[in-house]
């Protein structure tokens, strides 16, 4: 036993992280002159002494049907309740209330991927009608009512925000599954949320191809059916109304084209349902350590207040901006910072259908120039790709951003500097926003007109968020110590998710158990939120996020759970055991490599490797496709039979696999190393030398197993 315990050795908190302190960059005067928050007094307003009432400032950005009586109710920790007694409608706040003054302002500008296709401008008035008609259809044709769940599997088309806001209008809980996820992944989420209706699309453009998307709905329904769950109706939006882009047949009585059914609901107006602040607005699924995805449940009043407030102060959104967040609405970033936040503030939000580099890496800059975009918001993986494929492209176009965001994964200072100098032309302020699906909105960022920027660091906690770094024992890791630890948020905030749909114990266990001081306490001070991220706090109060401390691999800003990947690999008949590990990648941050051992009687082959890759693709989606599948004779294991992921992660990354003397089969390590590294060398696939921080991350991988 003692031996096994030793193996859970490197804790994040013990890692001393060495990197050069980066120099500060200062916000340009022109930006400061127009910023929503340029007076440092904002920090005073949101300091701890003023908590929780400080968040009234965010809630007051919204229109309430009924004002709340209790700002924060902590009677059932950690199930916090915000703005209790208040009532509002999220759709009304994002659309109706802007009509009086701004009905003909563009709410959404949609850029289809084919460059010859016309851009679609949807005014607030037009958006209002589309939402009302679809809401009428959902209510009267699908018989949906307040509190029901609906799953969407929609790509980046305007029908997605229309569908979301139509649900919000009715108080129906939407659950959008990223369009790139497989039918099977969608099916799992349908079952988990018990959605009777699936909203999908026939096809969409990606990388120049019209992808058949409806076929994924059939797969999703088959997966759900296997689990004993049947859906009532499938609503199919058509990419080009009247034309069908899919080969999958429409099932009589089950599948309906929205553009046909909606003709019965033209000009119908649906009154927005006044919802309690605490009513769930949507679910957003994300990966965790175990296989089952977590449906993060977000509230109406708290969530909307939080995204409106952070959009105003951190995205610096003004009503006359042309704000472009280049994320997918299928992820939380798109929900909060393409749809709900920007529309609540009545600005113009841009959506682009396709891939950044189609048909060439100048595309984003042409879009920005043509639309006069003032703001740009994307992930490091996109920035890296654009930098690699078109380092000089931005200079060719006459756009000017005032504000840019990076989100989703740590950004290398080198890449940050290119973003600042080349994409931002030295004129734009940058915020590096750290947060998670669970959080609703930003947790860590500089205030763009007030704080200097430091490449690679997100900055301090955002206003009203009081972060702390704890070591494994719960001791505070002091600023400037150079040690990494577990970043936690000491207080509740309005955007925090309410629970994991159907798994309240897992909610408590994953996020609160580790550092809870007293499970009986009703005082929020005893319930720090454990973010599952490692971080370092510099002497200046800036946090640098060093990555996940659970077994989640962040591929191009998307969270993939090792267990999910491994369960998908194991569905391949020949596979006995599987282990997923992260490999450092120049463009995508991390990519996944799979190690599999076969059942007796099977011989390794390229076909089996391909089956494993395909299995993962079908069950999770293309984004999860492993870079390599290694069929090995056996896995390195502890004496209790646990696969040592850090050892194979070390092999894949050409780093030191750590102590192997305690393994049950130490001899296997040399033979796996020989097999994998020889092949990688032959393919020219040797990663660059890892930074000390990356090497530590790899060494700590799998420690939660
Ligand atoms: O590890 C952190 C990383 O992404 C994780 C959250 O992923 P997800 O829930 O998909 O949400 C992504 C967009 C909000 C975090 O636990 N992460 C997110 N933002 C940053 C980051 N790592 C470093 N810097 C960031 N700015």
XYZ file of C-alpha atoms and ligand atoms in Angstrom:
731
model
C 0.000 0.000 0.000
C 2.760 2.399 0.986
C 4.329 1.794 -2.387
C 1.197 2.774 -4.274
C 0.727 5.909 -2.261
C 4.186 7.073 -3.166
C 3.206 6.955 -6.795
C 0.754 9.784 -6.401
C 3.855 11.862 -6.039
C 4.148 15.204 -7.769
C 1.364 17.402 -6.592
C 0.755 20.592 -8.553
C 1.331 22.535 -5.422
C 4.880 21.284 -5.108
C 5.883 22.301 -8.569
C 8.125 25.293 -8.684
C 7.479 26.931 -12.006
C 10.232 28.879 -13.639
C 9.647 31.312 -16.377
C 10.892 34.694 -17.245
C 8.767 37.530 -15.917
C 7.310 39.216 -18.976
C 7.297 42.971 -19.408
C 4.045 44.936 -19.168
C 2.162 46.390 -22.099
C -0.060 49.398 -21.490
C -3.524 50.088 -22.881
C -3.521 52.758 -25.611
C -4.841 56.200 -24.623
C -7.462 56.056 -27.357
C -8.913 52.901 -25.843
C -8.883 54.322 -22.328
C -10.675 57.441 -23.521
C -13.727 55.479 -24.627
C -13.722 52.571 -22.145
C -16.721 51.594 -20.029
C -14.470 51.139 -17.015
C -11.591 53.585 -16.807
C -11.941 54.662 -13.195
C -10.106 52.390 -10.743
C -12.923 53.058 -8.273
C -14.650 50.071 -9.854
C -12.404 47.819 -7.765
C -13.541 49.595 -4.635
C -17.164 49.030 -5.523
C -16.550 45.303 -5.944
C -14.230 44.719 -3.012
C -15.026 42.035 -0.482
C -16.602 44.401 2.047
C -19.267 45.202 -0.542
C -19.989 41.574 -1.432
C -22.574 40.333 -2.401
C -24.463 43.612 -2.885
C -21.811 44.802 -5.354
C -23.381 42.522 -7.951
C -26.508 44.670 -7.951
C -24.538 46.778 -10.421
C -24.547 43.870 -12.885
C -28.175 42.909 -12.267
C -29.207 46.530 -12.817
C -28.024 46.257 -16.415
C -31.092 44.084 -16.971
C -34.797 44.797 -17.040
C -36.581 42.920 -14.253
C -40.272 42.167 -14.129
C -39.946 42.003 -10.392
C -36.996 43.122 -8.303
C -35.323 40.554 -6.017
C -35.493 40.633 -2.228
C -32.337 38.633 -1.423
C -29.136 39.175 -3.372
C -27.459 35.964 -2.231
C -29.093 33.096 -0.394
C -26.531 30.749 1.176
C -28.957 28.575 3.121
C -28.096 25.389 1.199
C -24.366 25.407 0.433
C -22.895 25.111 -2.123
C -26.169 25.493 -4.038
C -26.085 29.269 -4.003
C -29.109 31.285 -5.056
C -28.772 34.741 -6.577
C -31.326 37.535 -6.822
C -33.967 35.491 -5.052
C -37.505 36.752 -5.511
C -36.587 38.471 -8.770
C -38.307 37.649 -12.060
C -37.224 38.348 -15.622
C -37.098 36.898 -19.109
C -33.737 36.433 -20.811
C -35.104 36.773 -24.348
C -36.941 39.971 -23.468
C -33.681 41.344 -22.106
C -31.696 40.388 -25.198
C -34.232 41.473 -27.815
C -37.572 43.096 -26.958
C -36.254 45.846 -24.759
C -33.996 47.147 -27.545
C -36.820 47.537 -30.042
C -38.072 50.920 -28.899
C -34.828 52.665 -29.757
C -32.837 50.271 -31.908
C -35.185 48.106 -33.895
C -33.290 48.527 -37.126
C -29.843 48.070 -35.685
C -28.154 44.799 -36.683
C -28.326 42.357 -33.789
C -26.501 39.592 -35.624
C -24.342 39.694 -38.703
C -23.825 36.238 -40.084
C -20.966 35.497 -42.456
C -21.417 32.203 -44.335
C -18.253 30.276 -45.097
C -18.479 30.411 -48.919
C -16.946 33.774 -49.640
C -19.175 34.509 -52.610
C -22.319 34.081 -50.494
C -23.956 37.224 -49.140
C -23.551 38.213 -45.526
C -26.851 38.160 -43.639
C -27.743 41.115 -41.462
C -30.447 40.438 -38.883
C -31.838 43.491 -37.166
C -33.269 43.400 -33.670
C -36.739 43.691 -35.222
C -36.135 40.778 -37.579
C -34.584 38.709 -34.800
C -37.681 39.405 -32.698
C -39.957 37.966 -35.390
C -37.820 34.905 -36.046
C -37.701 34.127 -32.335
C -41.413 34.635 -31.819
C -42.358 32.405 -34.713
C -40.024 29.646 -33.614
C -41.182 29.997 -30.000
C -44.782 29.595 -31.171
C -43.756 26.463 -33.045
C -41.964 25.038 -30.009
C -44.895 25.758 -27.753
C -47.801 24.776 -29.997
C -46.365 22.209 -32.391
C -43.904 20.550 -29.998
C -45.984 21.155 -26.869
C -43.004 22.346 -24.906
C -43.527 24.094 -21.634
C -41.491 25.895 -19.023
C -38.801 23.681 -17.496
C -38.720 21.123 -20.347
C -35.359 20.419 -21.975
C -34.572 20.634 -25.675
C -31.338 19.442 -27.232
C -29.847 21.361 -30.147
C -27.165 19.987 -32.407
C -26.636 23.074 -34.492
C -23.676 24.562 -36.338
C -22.782 28.257 -36.564
C -25.919 29.545 -38.248
C -28.330 32.280 -37.076
C -30.944 29.597 -36.420
C -28.884 28.637 -33.368
C -29.252 31.927 -31.452
C -32.849 32.112 -32.714
C -33.522 28.664 -31.226
C -31.786 29.522 -27.956
C -33.696 32.749 -27.500
C -37.003 31.122 -28.477
C -36.482 28.627 -25.650
C -35.486 31.409 -23.282
C -38.698 33.218 -24.215
C -40.704 30.192 -23.082
C -38.594 29.289 -20.072
C -37.630 26.050 -21.828
C -34.110 24.862 -20.984
C -31.873 24.560 -24.039
C -28.911 22.235 -24.263
C -26.758 22.893 -27.305
C -24.299 20.168 -28.284
C -21.338 21.482 -30.306
C -22.081 20.800 -33.998
C -18.716 19.074 -34.467
C -19.559 16.459 -31.857
C -20.678 13.083 -33.113
C -24.245 11.794 -33.242
C -23.406 9.395 -30.416
C -22.191 12.215 -28.155
C -25.401 14.091 -28.956
C -27.452 10.972 -28.135
C -25.805 10.642 -24.706
C -26.662 14.240 -23.924
C -30.261 13.807 -25.102
C -30.662 10.934 -22.672
C -28.890 12.693 -19.817
C -31.080 15.778 -20.136
C -34.216 13.791 -21.083
C -34.958 16.045 -24.044
C -38.069 15.126 -25.991
C -37.200 17.388 -28.895
C -34.000 17.544 -30.957
C -33.324 20.601 -33.098
C -30.762 20.061 -35.834
C -29.827 21.132 -39.349
C -29.505 19.354 -42.676
C -25.976 20.526 -43.433
C -23.452 23.331 -43.151
C -20.245 24.522 -44.741
C -16.906 23.630 -43.314
C -13.610 23.969 -45.131
C -15.350 24.366 -48.462
C -17.526 21.314 -48.088
C -21.248 21.075 -47.458
C -21.279 18.625 -44.545
C -24.190 16.234 -44.084
C -25.289 16.917 -40.538
C -28.782 15.433 -40.335
C -27.337 11.906 -40.457
C -25.882 12.585 -37.006
C -29.418 13.063 -35.692
C -30.310 9.533 -36.779
C -27.242 8.234 -34.988
C -28.085 10.255 -31.880
C -31.589 8.852 -31.778
C -30.318 5.308 -32.249
C -27.920 5.745 -29.316
C -30.713 7.194 -27.172
C -33.054 4.380 -28.142
C -30.493 1.791 -27.086
C -30.600 3.407 -23.676
C -34.379 3.162 -23.662
C -35.070 6.801 -24.466
C -37.179 7.962 -27.382
C -37.534 11.434 -28.738
C -40.873 12.861 -29.957
C -39.791 15.125 -32.770
C -36.732 16.148 -34.703
C -36.858 19.691 -36.064
C -34.574 20.198 -39.041
C -33.542 23.701 -40.041
C -32.370 23.795 -43.639
C -29.162 25.582 -44.532
C -30.952 26.720 -47.675
C -34.701 26.598 -47.023
C -36.442 24.485 -49.627
C -33.305 22.502 -50.492
C -32.227 19.439 -48.586
C -28.475 19.013 -48.073
C -28.508 15.597 -46.406
C -28.674 12.058 -47.681
C -30.429 10.918 -44.551
C -34.149 10.317 -45.162
C -36.697 12.314 -43.192
C -38.669 9.978 -40.939
C -42.412 10.405 -41.383
C -44.126 11.710 -38.274
C -40.825 12.263 -36.476
C -38.701 14.614 -38.594
C -39.974 18.021 -39.691
C -38.465 20.818 -41.743
C -38.677 24.008 -39.725
C -39.091 26.156 -42.838
C -42.229 24.181 -43.725
C -43.865 23.936 -40.304
C -43.128 27.538 -39.409
C -45.400 28.851 -42.148
C -48.288 28.060 -39.769
C -46.746 30.291 -37.133
C -45.926 33.369 -39.193
C -46.520 36.690 -37.425
C -47.322 34.903 -34.183
C -46.251 36.745 -31.075
C -45.425 34.810 -27.925
C -45.404 36.696 -24.660
C -42.071 36.252 -22.863
C -42.627 34.086 -19.787
C -41.592 35.854 -16.610
C -39.152 33.444 -14.984
C -37.784 33.317 -11.437
C -34.147 34.462 -11.360
C -33.252 30.976 -10.185
C -34.920 29.101 -13.072
C -32.398 27.234 -15.230
C -31.732 28.951 -18.564
C -29.627 26.282 -20.247
C -27.384 23.260 -19.867
C -23.907 23.105 -21.320
C -22.159 19.759 -21.220
C -18.473 19.466 -20.498
C -15.910 16.779 -19.746
C -14.639 15.734 -16.377
C -12.498 13.003 -14.913
C -15.066 10.251 -15.214
C -16.743 9.208 -18.429
C -20.204 10.659 -18.020
C -20.410 14.242 -19.324
C -21.467 16.914 -16.918
C -24.494 19.027 -17.784
C -23.643 22.378 -16.254
C -26.899 24.064 -15.299
C -26.900 27.838 -15.630
C -29.469 30.161 -14.089
C -31.501 32.924 -15.703
C -30.982 35.978 -13.486
C -27.515 35.327 -12.090
C -26.054 34.124 -15.371
C -27.511 36.910 -17.483
C -26.425 39.575 -14.998
C -22.924 38.179 -14.911
C -22.450 37.959 -18.669
C -23.942 41.426 -19.153
C -21.638 42.921 -16.515
C -18.473 41.221 -17.713
C -19.365 42.014 -21.346
C -19.621 45.665 -20.397
C -16.456 46.012 -18.341
C -14.166 43.316 -19.707
C -15.285 43.038 -23.340
C -15.861 46.795 -23.238
C -18.971 46.370 -25.345
C -20.731 49.569 -26.406
C -24.085 49.581 -28.181
C -22.524 50.878 -31.411
C -19.688 48.333 -31.571
C -19.370 45.635 -34.189
C -18.278 42.924 -31.879
C -16.839 39.720 -33.285
C -16.308 36.714 -31.090
C -14.748 34.055 -33.248
C -15.814 31.075 -31.134
C -18.489 28.478 -31.729
C -21.821 29.010 -29.995
C -21.646 25.275 -29.251
C -19.231 26.173 -26.426
C -19.811 28.311 -23.378
C -17.782 31.182 -24.866
C -20.323 31.497 -27.659
C -23.315 31.294 -25.317
C -21.974 33.987 -23.017
C -20.011 36.211 -25.357
C -21.672 35.879 -28.778
C -25.295 35.579 -27.729
C -26.363 36.459 -24.196
C -23.829 39.093 -23.095
C -23.577 41.151 -26.299
C -27.310 41.032 -27.061
C -28.239 41.929 -23.487
C -26.183 45.087 -24.043
C -27.846 45.731 -27.398
C -24.761 45.632 -29.559
C -24.088 44.048 -32.956
C -22.647 40.548 -32.680
C -20.891 38.885 -35.612
C -21.061 35.134 -36.328
C -18.890 33.315 -38.847
C -19.884 29.883 -40.085
C -16.616 28.312 -41.044
C -12.951 27.641 -40.368
C -10.533 30.526 -39.845
C -8.252 29.666 -42.732
C -10.851 29.033 -45.433
C -10.141 29.663 -48.222
C -6.867 31.195 -46.986
C -5.505 32.691 -43.759
C -6.469 36.203 -44.830
C -10.165 35.399 -44.437
C -10.695 36.656 -40.870
C -9.064 39.967 -41.727
C -11.183 40.412 -44.831
C -14.284 39.817 -42.722
C -13.071 42.283 -40.097
C -12.344 44.894 -42.761
C -15.637 44.446 -44.567
C -17.753 44.610 -41.418
C -15.698 47.262 -39.664
C -15.344 44.957 -36.661
C -14.169 46.825 -33.584
C -13.513 43.830 -31.373
C -12.028 40.378 -31.869
C -12.259 37.431 -29.510
C -10.721 34.006 -30.105
C -8.624 31.151 -28.700
C -4.843 30.652 -28.753
C -5.192 27.670 -31.065
C -6.735 29.898 -33.764
C -4.122 32.577 -33.192
C -1.327 30.001 -33.523
C -2.808 28.648 -36.724
C -3.234 32.084 -38.301
C 0.276 33.029 -37.242
C 1.736 29.899 -38.760
C -0.166 29.988 -42.036
C -0.414 33.717 -42.639
C 1.965 35.666 -40.416
C 1.878 38.746 -42.635
C -1.768 38.663 -43.676
C -3.277 41.123 -41.148
C -1.143 44.012 -42.437
C -2.736 43.673 -45.861
C -6.173 44.663 -44.596
C -7.448 47.956 -43.297
C -9.376 46.861 -40.215
C -8.709 48.291 -36.762
C -9.579 46.491 -33.562
C -9.776 48.391 -30.316
C -10.065 45.314 -28.152
C -9.073 41.656 -28.482
C -9.546 38.594 -26.298
C -7.722 35.309 -25.905
C -9.521 32.506 -24.079
C -9.587 28.773 -23.493
C -5.977 27.737 -22.942
C -2.710 29.249 -21.871
C -1.173 31.444 -24.562
C 2.577 31.428 -25.129
C 4.090 34.924 -24.681
C 5.554 34.686 -28.217
C 2.113 34.071 -29.683
C 0.618 36.807 -27.497
C 3.137 39.287 -28.863
C 2.253 38.395 -32.469
C -1.428 38.807 -31.635
C -0.737 42.214 -30.124
C 1.636 43.565 -32.740
C 0.374 42.006 -35.955
C -3.321 41.259 -35.464
C -3.944 44.183 -33.130
C -1.512 46.413 -35.057
C -0.298 47.657 -31.679
C -3.599 49.566 -31.325
C -5.770 47.029 -29.539
C -5.879 46.213 -25.904
C -5.825 42.467 -25.111
C -7.626 40.608 -22.351
C -6.550 37.046 -21.561
C -9.710 35.754 -19.923
C -9.522 32.675 -17.744
C -12.752 30.823 -16.938
C -14.639 27.582 -17.526
C -17.920 26.156 -18.775
C -18.998 25.915 -15.152
C -18.444 29.600 -14.442
C -20.820 31.406 -16.799
C -18.343 34.224 -17.370
C -14.810 35.450 -16.766
C -12.949 34.724 -13.536
C -9.501 36.123 -14.235
C -8.601 39.030 -16.532
C -7.105 42.484 -16.570
C -9.518 45.415 -16.655
C -8.706 46.530 -20.180
C -8.387 50.291 -19.639
C -6.957 50.109 -16.131
C -4.472 47.255 -15.771
C -1.331 46.715 -17.805
C -1.210 43.502 -19.814
C 1.367 40.783 -19.192
C 1.781 38.187 -21.949
C 0.920 34.687 -20.746
C -0.850 35.813 -17.559
C -4.579 36.350 -17.346
C -4.170 39.010 -14.686
C -5.916 39.359 -11.329
C -9.352 38.024 -10.452
C -12.079 40.006 -12.210
C -14.089 42.401 -10.056
C -16.157 40.607 -7.442
C -14.091 37.404 -7.771
C -11.605 36.701 -4.984
C -9.223 33.940 -6.074
C -6.679 32.145 -3.932
C -4.135 29.415 -4.563
C -4.092 26.514 -2.123
C -1.583 23.722 -1.891
C -2.680 20.122 -1.413
C -3.012 20.653 2.329
C -5.188 23.720 1.980
C -2.442 26.179 2.890
C -2.360 29.394 0.927
C 0.423 29.590 -1.662
C 1.664 33.138 -1.359
C 2.045 35.582 -4.236
C 5.548 35.647 -5.624
C 6.535 32.274 -4.141
C 7.020 30.830 -7.627
C 5.076 27.727 -6.599
C 2.067 26.429 -8.453
C -1.019 25.268 -6.624
C -4.727 24.794 -7.080
C -6.553 27.963 -7.975
C -9.835 28.395 -6.119
C -12.415 31.138 -5.897
C -13.219 31.962 -2.301
C -16.685 33.385 -2.970
C -19.842 32.563 -4.918
C -20.696 34.800 -7.897
C -23.850 35.212 -9.994
C -22.544 33.350 -13.058
C -21.559 30.142 -11.244
C -23.484 27.081 -12.436
C -26.207 25.843 -10.134
C -25.469 22.137 -10.250
C -24.573 19.285 -12.581
C -27.851 18.255 -14.165
C -29.056 15.148 -12.330
C -25.784 14.726 -10.408
C -25.850 17.038 -7.380
C -23.401 14.875 -5.376
C -20.882 15.013 -8.177
C -21.281 18.808 -8.221
C -20.353 19.010 -4.543
C -17.596 16.400 -4.779
C -15.838 17.802 -7.821
C -15.877 21.495 -7.010
C -16.332 21.953 -3.278
C -15.311 18.907 -1.293
C -11.584 19.342 -1.617
C -11.312 22.638 0.243
C -14.567 22.794 2.185
C -13.735 23.784 5.765
C -16.949 22.609 7.321
C -19.668 20.728 5.454
C -22.255 21.871 8.024
C -21.474 25.533 7.555
C -23.900 27.887 5.835
C -21.247 30.564 5.545
C -19.894 30.907 2.023
C -16.411 31.582 3.377
C -16.177 27.872 4.206
C -16.893 26.769 0.647
C -14.139 27.765 -1.800
C -14.772 26.725 -5.406
C -12.027 24.365 -6.629
C -11.492 25.106 -10.334
C -9.401 22.004 -11.089
C -6.735 24.236 -12.637
C -3.139 24.682 -11.559
C -1.907 28.275 -11.338
C 0.929 30.472 -10.151
C 0.478 33.892 -8.577
C 3.180 36.458 -9.292
C 4.159 39.165 -6.828
C 2.118 41.717 -8.799
C -1.111 39.775 -8.211
C -1.332 38.360 -11.725
C -2.304 34.721 -12.159
C -0.786 32.457 -14.723
C -2.874 29.371 -15.413
C -0.713 26.329 -16.000
C -3.397 23.812 -16.951
C -5.792 21.231 -15.638
C -5.039 19.216 -12.542
C -7.671 16.589 -13.311
C -7.443 14.127 -16.166
C -8.742 16.419 -18.780
C -6.825 17.128 -21.966
C -7.316 20.605 -23.413
C -7.160 20.111 -27.188
C -7.319 23.397 -29.069
C -9.297 24.895 -26.218
C -11.737 21.979 -25.987
C -11.932 19.843 -22.897
C -11.730 16.095 -23.401
C -11.866 13.671 -20.498
C -9.387 10.794 -20.580
C -12.104 8.429 -19.421
C -14.378 9.437 -22.286
C -11.593 8.801 -24.794
C -10.658 5.519 -23.213
C -14.214 4.226 -23.055
C -14.589 5.043 -26.743
C -11.384 3.122 -27.581
C -12.489 0.122 -25.578
C -15.644 -0.277 -27.661
C -13.367 -1.583 -30.432
C -13.716 -5.344 -30.254
C -10.011 -6.180 -30.252
C -9.093 -3.707 -27.507
C -8.590 -4.906 -23.942
C -7.201 -1.768 -22.314
C -6.748 1.837 -23.341
C -5.009 4.898 -21.953
C -5.200 8.444 -23.298
C -2.356 10.898 -22.743
C -1.678 14.495 -23.804
C 1.140 15.406 -26.158
C 2.421 18.945 -26.463
C 1.566 20.333 -29.898
C 2.743 23.509 -31.558
C -0.660 24.485 -32.938
C -3.308 22.826 -30.832
C -1.707 23.199 -27.422
C -2.215 19.555 -26.556
C -3.275 16.626 -28.687
C -4.279 13.157 -27.600
C -2.316 9.952 -28.112
C -3.959 6.628 -27.363
C -2.205 3.580 -26.064
C -4.076 0.309 -26.381
C -3.386 -3.290 -25.417
C -5.222 -6.003 -27.339
C -7.214 -8.968 -26.099
C -5.386 -12.292 -26.306
C -5.354 -13.813 -29.775
C -5.302 -10.526 -31.677
C -2.294 -9.209 -33.553
C -1.440 -5.518 -33.859
C -2.289 -4.015 -37.221
C -2.832 -0.704 -38.960
C -6.508 -1.669 -39.272
C -6.941 -1.899 -35.522
C -5.194 1.461 -35.075
C -7.579 2.970 -37.600
C -10.572 1.365 -35.887
C -9.583 2.908 -32.568
C -9.191 6.359 -34.120
C -12.481 5.954 -35.942
C -14.213 4.712 -32.785
C -13.199 7.860 -30.944
C -14.273 10.011 -33.839
C -17.707 8.420 -34.034
C -18.310 8.443 -30.335
C -16.973 11.849 -29.435
C -16.215 13.766 -32.602
C -13.431 14.728 -34.984
C -11.804 17.078 -32.490
C -10.985 14.106 -30.285
C -9.276 12.098 -33.025
C -5.959 10.913 -31.571
C -2.747 11.962 -33.251
C -1.383 8.443 -32.886
C -2.691 5.115 -31.691
C 0.014 2.899 -30.229
C -0.743 -0.790 -29.868
C 1.499 -2.012 -27.095
C 2.150 -5.453 -25.654
C 1.106 -4.325 -22.173
C 0.517 -1.135 -20.204
C 2.867 -0.007 -17.434
C 0.932 -0.751 -14.256
C 1.174 -0.439 -10.510
C 0.989 -3.580 -8.416
C -2.670 -2.859 -7.860
C -3.201 -2.889 -11.629
C -3.570 0.843 -12.227
C -2.286 2.102 -15.584
C 0.473 4.666 -15.048
C -0.469 7.360 -17.520
C 2.408 9.623 -16.568
C 4.871 6.991 -17.752
C 3.417 6.695 -21.240
C 2.793 10.444 -21.352
C 6.525 10.858 -20.732
C 7.331 8.474 -23.566
C 5.051 10.259 -26.022
C 6.533 13.641 -25.094
C 10.157 12.460 -24.967
C 10.401 13.537 -21.339
C 11.495 11.673 -18.276
C 8.750 9.169 -17.385
C 9.667 9.480 -13.698
C 10.246 6.758 -11.183
C 9.299 3.346 -12.535
C 10.792 1.140 -9.865
C 7.458 0.709 -8.151
C 5.712 -0.688 -11.223
C 4.545 -4.263 -11.374
C 6.104 -4.569 -14.844
C 8.938 -2.022 -15.114
C 10.521 -3.905 -18.022
C 7.647 -2.944 -20.321
C 8.619 0.733 -20.175
C 11.828 0.304 -22.158
C 10.122 -1.718 -24.830
C 7.232 0.751 -25.246
C 9.735 3.579 -25.366
C 11.750 1.848 -28.051
C 8.635 1.103 -30.108
C 7.029 4.534 -29.872
C 10.044 6.795 -29.992
C 11.702 4.921 -32.879
C 8.538 5.234 -34.915
C 8.073 8.889 -33.982
C 11.643 9.684 -34.955
C 11.146 7.931 -38.275
C 8.040 10.052 -38.905
C 9.830 13.251 -37.924
C 7.301 13.623 -35.132
C 9.541 14.510 -32.198
C 8.068 17.333 -30.128
C 10.249 20.356 -29.391
C 11.893 20.354 -26.017
C 9.253 20.983 -23.382
C 9.400 23.941 -21.029
C 9.899 23.082 -17.363
C 6.251 23.845 -16.760
C 5.033 21.574 -19.559
C 7.332 18.791 -18.413
C 5.884 19.029 -14.918
C 2.364 18.882 -16.307
C 3.181 15.695 -18.206
C 4.837 14.185 -15.164
C 1.806 14.907 -13.020
C -0.629 13.527 -15.575
C -2.992 10.888 -14.294
C -2.247 11.534 -10.662
C -5.964 11.675 -9.922
C -6.517 8.140 -11.050
O -7.714 24.884 -17.963
C -8.471 26.061 -18.132
C -8.520 26.421 -19.604
O -9.707 25.870 -20.115
C -10.439 25.215 -19.077
C -11.916 25.451 -19.260
O -12.342 24.918 -20.478
P -13.837 25.094 -20.932
O -14.739 24.718 -19.833
O -13.984 24.385 -22.222
O -14.027 26.638 -21.167
C -13.234 27.271 -22.112
C -13.667 28.697 -22.301
C -14.099 29.400 -21.106
C -9.932 25.822 -17.812
O -10.147 24.960 -16.721
N -8.528 27.881 -19.812
C -9.604 28.640 -20.099
N -9.236 29.919 -20.291
C -7.905 29.992 -20.096
C -7.444 28.686 -19.785
N -6.152 28.422 -19.522
C -5.301 29.468 -19.564
N -5.654 30.723 -19.865
C -6.940 31.045 -20.151
N -7.264 32.288 -20.475
